[in-house]
Short mmCIF file of C-alpha atoms in Angstrom, two decimals:
data_model
loop_
_atom_site.label_atom_id
_atom_site.label_comp_id
_atom_site.label_asym_id
_atom_site.label_seq_id
_atom_site.Cartn_x
_atom_site.Cartn_y
_atom_site.Cartn_z
CA MET R 274 -122.96 12.35 59.24
CA SER R 275 -124.73 15.63 59.72
CA GLN R 276 -124.31 18.45 57.24
CA SER R 277 -124.40 22.16 57.92
CA PHE R 278 -126.72 24.57 56.13
CA ALA R 279 -126.58 28.27 55.43
CA ILE R 280 -130.07 29.58 54.80
CA ILE R 281 -130.54 32.88 53.01
CA VAL R 282 -133.99 34.45 53.11
CA HIS R 283 -135.00 37.24 50.72
CA GLY R 284 -138.57 37.81 51.82
CA ALA R 285 -140.46 37.91 55.08
CA GLY R 286 -143.64 39.15 56.63
CA PRO R 287 -146.99 39.56 54.93
CA ASP R 288 -145.56 40.42 51.51
CA SER R 289 -143.68 37.22 50.81
CA GLY R 290 -144.00 33.48 51.27
CA ALA R 291 -140.21 33.06 51.31
CA GLY R 292 -139.94 33.34 55.09
CA ALA R 293 -142.51 30.65 55.80
CA LEU R 294 -140.90 28.31 53.29
CA ALA R 295 -137.43 28.94 54.67
CA LEU R 296 -138.63 28.38 58.22
CA ARG R 297 -140.15 25.01 57.34
CA PHE R 298 -136.94 23.99 55.58
CA ALA R 299 -134.76 25.10 58.47
CA ARG R 300 -136.99 23.40 61.02
CA ALA R 301 -136.98 20.16 59.01
CA ALA R 302 -133.19 20.29 58.65
CA HIS R 303 -132.75 20.80 62.38
CA ASP R 304 -135.31 18.13 63.32
CA SER R 305 -133.56 15.59 61.10
CA GLY R 306 -130.23 16.13 62.82
CA GLN R 307 -128.59 18.56 60.38
CA ARG R 308 -126.74 21.60 61.64
CA LEU R 309 -127.85 25.15 60.87
CA TYR R 310 -124.81 27.35 60.31
CA ARG R 311 -126.62 30.67 60.03
CA VAL R 312 -129.89 32.12 58.79
CA PHE R 313 -129.16 35.32 56.89
CA PHE R 314 -131.96 37.70 55.96
CA TYR R 315 -131.38 39.98 52.97
CA TYR R 316 -133.48 42.29 50.78
CA GLY R 317 -136.99 42.65 52.27
CA GLY R 318 -136.35 39.57 54.40
CA VAL R 319 -134.74 41.82 57.01
CA THR R 320 -138.17 43.05 58.15
CA ILE R 321 -138.55 39.79 60.09
CA ALA R 322 -136.31 41.43 62.71
CA SER R 323 -138.74 44.28 63.41
CA ASP R 324 -139.68 44.48 67.06
CA LEU R 325 -142.71 46.59 66.17
CA ALA R 326 -144.79 44.26 64.03
CA VAL R 327 -148.06 42.92 65.45
CA THR R 328 -149.47 39.58 64.31
CA ALA R 329 -153.23 39.04 64.24
CA GLN R 330 -154.44 36.51 66.80
CA ASP R 331 -155.47 33.93 64.22
CA GLU R 332 -152.20 34.19 62.26
CA THR R 333 -148.77 32.71 62.86
CA ASP R 334 -146.18 34.99 64.45
CA MET R 335 -143.29 34.19 62.10
CA GLN R 336 -140.75 36.08 64.17
CA ALA R 337 -141.67 34.01 67.23
CA GLU R 338 -141.27 30.86 65.14
CA TRP R 339 -137.76 31.90 64.02
CA LEU R 340 -136.80 32.79 67.59
CA ALA R 341 -138.06 29.41 68.78
CA LEU R 342 -135.95 27.69 66.13
CA ALA R 343 -132.93 29.70 67.24
CA ALA R 344 -133.57 28.73 70.87
CA ASP R 345 -133.89 25.05 69.92
CA SER R 346 -130.94 24.88 67.54
CA GLY R 347 -128.61 27.66 68.63
CA VAL R 348 -128.55 29.03 65.08
CA GLU R 349 -127.73 32.71 64.63
CA LEU R 350 -130.45 34.81 63.03
CA ALA R 351 -128.65 37.56 61.12
CA VAL R 352 -129.96 40.52 59.12
CA CYS R 353 -127.91 42.63 56.71
CA VAL R 354 -127.27 46.00 58.27
CA ALA R 355 -127.45 48.01 55.04
CA ALA R 356 -130.66 46.34 53.87
CA ALA R 357 -132.14 46.71 57.35
CA GLN R 358 -131.32 50.41 57.67
CA ARG R 359 -133.08 51.14 54.38
CA ARG R 360 -136.18 49.49 55.78
CA GLY R 361 -136.21 51.06 59.20
CA ILE R 362 -134.75 48.13 61.11
CA ILE R 363 -131.99 49.47 63.38
CA ASN R 364 -130.50 48.36 66.67
CA ALA R 365 -129.65 50.57 69.65
CA ASP R 366 -126.11 51.32 68.41
CA GLU R 367 -127.42 52.56 65.08
CA GLN R 368 -130.17 54.50 66.78
CA ARG R 369 -127.52 56.49 68.62
CA ARG R 370 -125.22 56.79 65.62
CA TYR R 371 -127.94 58.14 63.32
CA ASP R 372 -129.80 60.02 66.04
CA LYS R 373 -133.11 58.22 65.45
CA PRO R 374 -136.00 58.35 67.95
CA ALA R 375 -136.08 54.60 68.59
CA ALA R 376 -134.41 51.29 67.89
CA SER R 377 -136.62 48.80 66.07
CA SER R 378 -134.79 45.48 65.81
CA HIS R 379 -135.53 42.56 68.10
CA SER R 380 -132.54 41.58 70.20
CA GLY R 381 -132.81 38.01 68.97
CA PHE R 382 -131.50 39.11 65.57
CA ALA R 383 -127.89 40.09 64.93
CA VAL R 384 -127.53 43.14 62.69
CA VAL R 385 -124.39 42.36 60.70
CA GLY R 386 -122.54 43.10 57.48
CA LEU R 387 -122.88 41.24 54.20
CA GLY R 388 -119.57 39.56 54.96
CA GLN R 389 -121.46 37.31 57.35
CA MET R 390 -123.54 36.05 54.43
CA ILE R 391 -120.41 35.21 52.47
CA ASP R 392 -118.87 33.61 55.58
CA ALA R 393 -121.91 31.34 55.77
CA VAL R 394 -121.74 30.58 52.06
CA ILE R 395 -118.07 29.62 52.39
CA ASN R 396 -118.23 27.61 55.58
CA ALA R 397 -121.55 25.77 55.49
CA ASP R 398 -121.68 22.49 53.59
CA HIS R 399 -124.79 23.65 51.76
CA CYS R 400 -126.34 27.01 51.00
CA VAL R 401 -130.03 27.40 50.20
CA THR R 402 -131.57 30.70 49.15
CA PHE R 403 -135.26 31.50 49.38
CA PRO R 404 -136.03 34.29 46.89
CA ALA R 405 -138.83 36.72 47.65
CA GLY R 406 -140.80 35.49 44.62
CA MET H 242 -118.83 16.60 55.54
CA THR H 243 -118.46 17.89 52.04
CA THR H 244 -114.91 18.89 51.27
CA VAL H 245 -114.15 21.40 48.56
CA ALA H 246 -110.47 21.56 47.67
CA HIS H 247 -110.76 24.88 45.87
CA PRO H 248 -112.33 28.16 46.98
CA LYS H 249 -116.08 27.87 46.59
CA ARG H 250 -117.27 29.05 43.20
CA LEU H 251 -120.32 31.26 43.39
CA LEU H 252 -122.91 31.78 40.67
CA TYR H 253 -125.37 34.63 40.99
CA LEU H 254 -128.62 34.33 39.02
CA ILE H 255 -130.15 37.68 38.20
CA ARG H 256 -133.76 37.67 37.07
CA ALA H 257 -135.10 40.97 38.37
CA THR H 258 -135.56 44.15 36.35
CA PRO H 259 -133.13 47.01 37.10
CA TYR H 260 -135.60 49.42 38.69
CA GLY H 261 -137.85 47.25 40.84
CA GLY H 262 -136.88 49.14 43.97
CA GLN H 263 -133.30 48.81 45.19
CA ARG H 264 -133.10 45.09 44.64
CA ALA H 265 -130.52 45.40 41.85
CA LEU H 266 -128.25 47.58 43.99
CA GLU H 267 -128.46 45.10 46.84
CA THR H 268 -127.66 42.25 44.47
CA LEU H 269 -124.65 44.16 43.19
CA ASP H 270 -123.51 44.76 46.79
CA ALA H 271 -123.61 41.02 47.47
CA ILE H 272 -121.61 40.27 44.32
CA LEU H 273 -118.96 42.86 45.17
CA VAL H 274 -118.60 41.59 48.74
CA SER H 275 -118.23 38.05 47.38
CA ALA H 276 -115.48 39.25 45.08
CA ALA H 277 -113.80 41.04 47.99
CA PHE H 278 -113.50 37.63 49.67
CA ASP H 279 -111.42 36.53 46.67
CA LEU H 280 -114.01 33.99 45.63
CA PRO H 281 -114.50 33.12 41.97
CA VAL H 282 -117.81 34.77 41.11
CA SER H 283 -119.89 34.30 37.98
CA VAL H 284 -123.12 36.08 37.10
CA LEU H 285 -125.87 34.75 34.85
CA PHE H 286 -128.46 37.24 33.64
CA LEU H 287 -131.76 35.69 32.62
CA ASP H 288 -135.45 36.42 32.24
CA GLN H 289 -136.09 40.14 32.83
CA GLY H 290 -132.64 40.39 34.39
CA ILE H 291 -131.23 40.91 30.88
CA TRP H 292 -132.50 44.50 31.11
CA GLN H 293 -129.98 45.19 33.88
CA LEU H 294 -127.23 45.29 31.27
CA ALA H 295 -128.97 47.45 28.70
CA ALA H 296 -126.49 50.14 27.68
CA GLY H 297 -127.40 53.80 27.83
CA GLN H 298 -130.10 53.57 30.49
CA ARG H 299 -131.36 57.03 31.43
CA THR H 300 -132.67 57.63 34.91
CA ALA H 301 -134.37 60.48 36.71
CA SER H 302 -132.30 62.30 39.31
CA GLY H 303 -132.20 60.45 42.61
CA ILE H 304 -132.29 57.03 40.96
CA LYS H 305 -128.97 55.27 40.55
CA ASN H 306 -128.26 54.33 36.98
CA MET H 307 -127.71 50.58 36.70
CA THR H 308 -125.78 50.85 33.44
CA SER H 309 -123.06 52.68 35.37
CA GLN H 310 -123.46 50.53 38.49
CA TRP H 311 -122.89 47.20 36.73
CA GLN H 312 -119.86 48.54 34.91
CA VAL H 313 -117.82 48.34 38.14
CA LEU H 314 -117.82 44.52 37.92
CA PRO H 315 -114.61 44.23 35.87
CA GLU H 316 -112.83 46.47 38.40
CA TYR H 317 -113.59 43.81 41.00
CA ASP H 318 -112.36 41.09 38.64
CA VAL H 319 -115.88 39.82 38.11
CA THR H 320 -115.63 39.02 34.43
CA ALA H 321 -117.42 35.68 34.15
CA LEU H 322 -120.66 37.17 32.88
CA TRP H 323 -123.30 35.15 31.08
CA ALA H 324 -126.68 35.76 29.49
CA CYS H 325 -129.48 33.30 28.78
CA ALA H 326 -129.90 33.03 25.00
CA SER H 327 -133.69 32.76 24.96
CA SER H 328 -134.09 35.59 27.48
CA LEU H 329 -131.84 37.80 25.41
CA ALA H 330 -133.87 36.98 22.30
CA ALA H 331 -137.11 37.73 24.16
CA THR H 332 -135.93 41.23 25.07
CA GLY H 333 -135.05 42.00 21.47
CA LEU H 334 -131.63 43.20 22.61
CA THR H 335 -128.39 42.06 21.02
CA LEU H 336 -124.94 41.78 22.57
CA ASN H 337 -124.14 45.17 21.06
CA ASP H 338 -126.91 46.71 23.17
CA LEU H 339 -125.35 45.58 26.47
CA CYS H 340 -123.00 47.61 28.64
CA LEU H 341 -120.66 44.72 29.53
CA PRO H 342 -119.20 41.86 27.50
CA VAL H 343 -121.23 38.72 28.27
CA LYS H 344 -121.22 35.26 26.77
CA VAL H 345 -124.53 33.78 25.66
CA LEU H 346 -125.58 30.33 26.85
CA ASP H 347 -128.40 28.08 25.68
CA ALA H 348 -130.30 25.91 28.18
CA ALA H 349 -127.72 23.12 28.10
CA GLY H 350 -124.92 25.64 28.58
CA GLN H 351 -126.68 27.12 31.59
CA ARG H 352 -127.11 23.68 33.09
CA ASP H 353 -123.38 23.02 32.65
CA LEU H 354 -122.58 26.43 34.15
CA MET H 355 -124.62 25.61 37.27
CA HIS H 356 -122.83 22.28 37.63
CA GLN H 357 -119.48 24.08 37.51
CA HIS H 358 -120.32 26.14 40.62
CA ASP H 359 -120.52 25.17 44.28
CA VAL H 360 -123.14 27.68 45.38
CA ILE H 361 -125.96 29.27 43.41
CA LEU H 362 -127.46 32.49 44.75
CA ASN H 363 -130.71 34.00 43.48
CA ASP H 364 -131.71 37.63 43.46
#
């Protein structure tokens, strides 16, 4: 019987290997018939949601890979709102609220509270964290 | 499906130093939110994470003092606090140098602690 997984990612982008590792794990879990409950990005991992990053042509666009996984599996990609704000990742609502010149988060990522991480921890059968390292 | 008859027991492992950016504050946020969900939460300080609990830390203005920050844990009923024995020895600190009461665990004790929890979260 399939099991559900909460995946918590602490690093992303060019400064951490955590995102790539987490993505491979999540993809393997999905491909082997397991259910992904939620992917929650915390600490510097939230930068994966930036809509402004540009990937070099000969490198892998990790955000596109996560979005493809979400499209295939239906999993929610969530970033912590407090961690994201500190790092310049804000959605349109926050842009208005804080009177910033632009929103920066990709619409494929939900900007949510830490409670959503705990919800995933409680309700998924398994929880795997990928520290920034 | 795995069934857990009791509320899930969470164990946070803290390895990072207190002033490596805002990591420690974000870790503390996660612990406090977990406690707000009425989950049993334990915290194990190990490696350089022992320094988080050093009493009497002095910080420049504009930097939150982690000695004071961690001391809110008992107010949130987070009292299951543990320290790795060899990490504590490596820092040269003693239990009297720490700002919260922790229990010291050797390697076997830490292994048992991990087995007693349903979810382990790293910093």
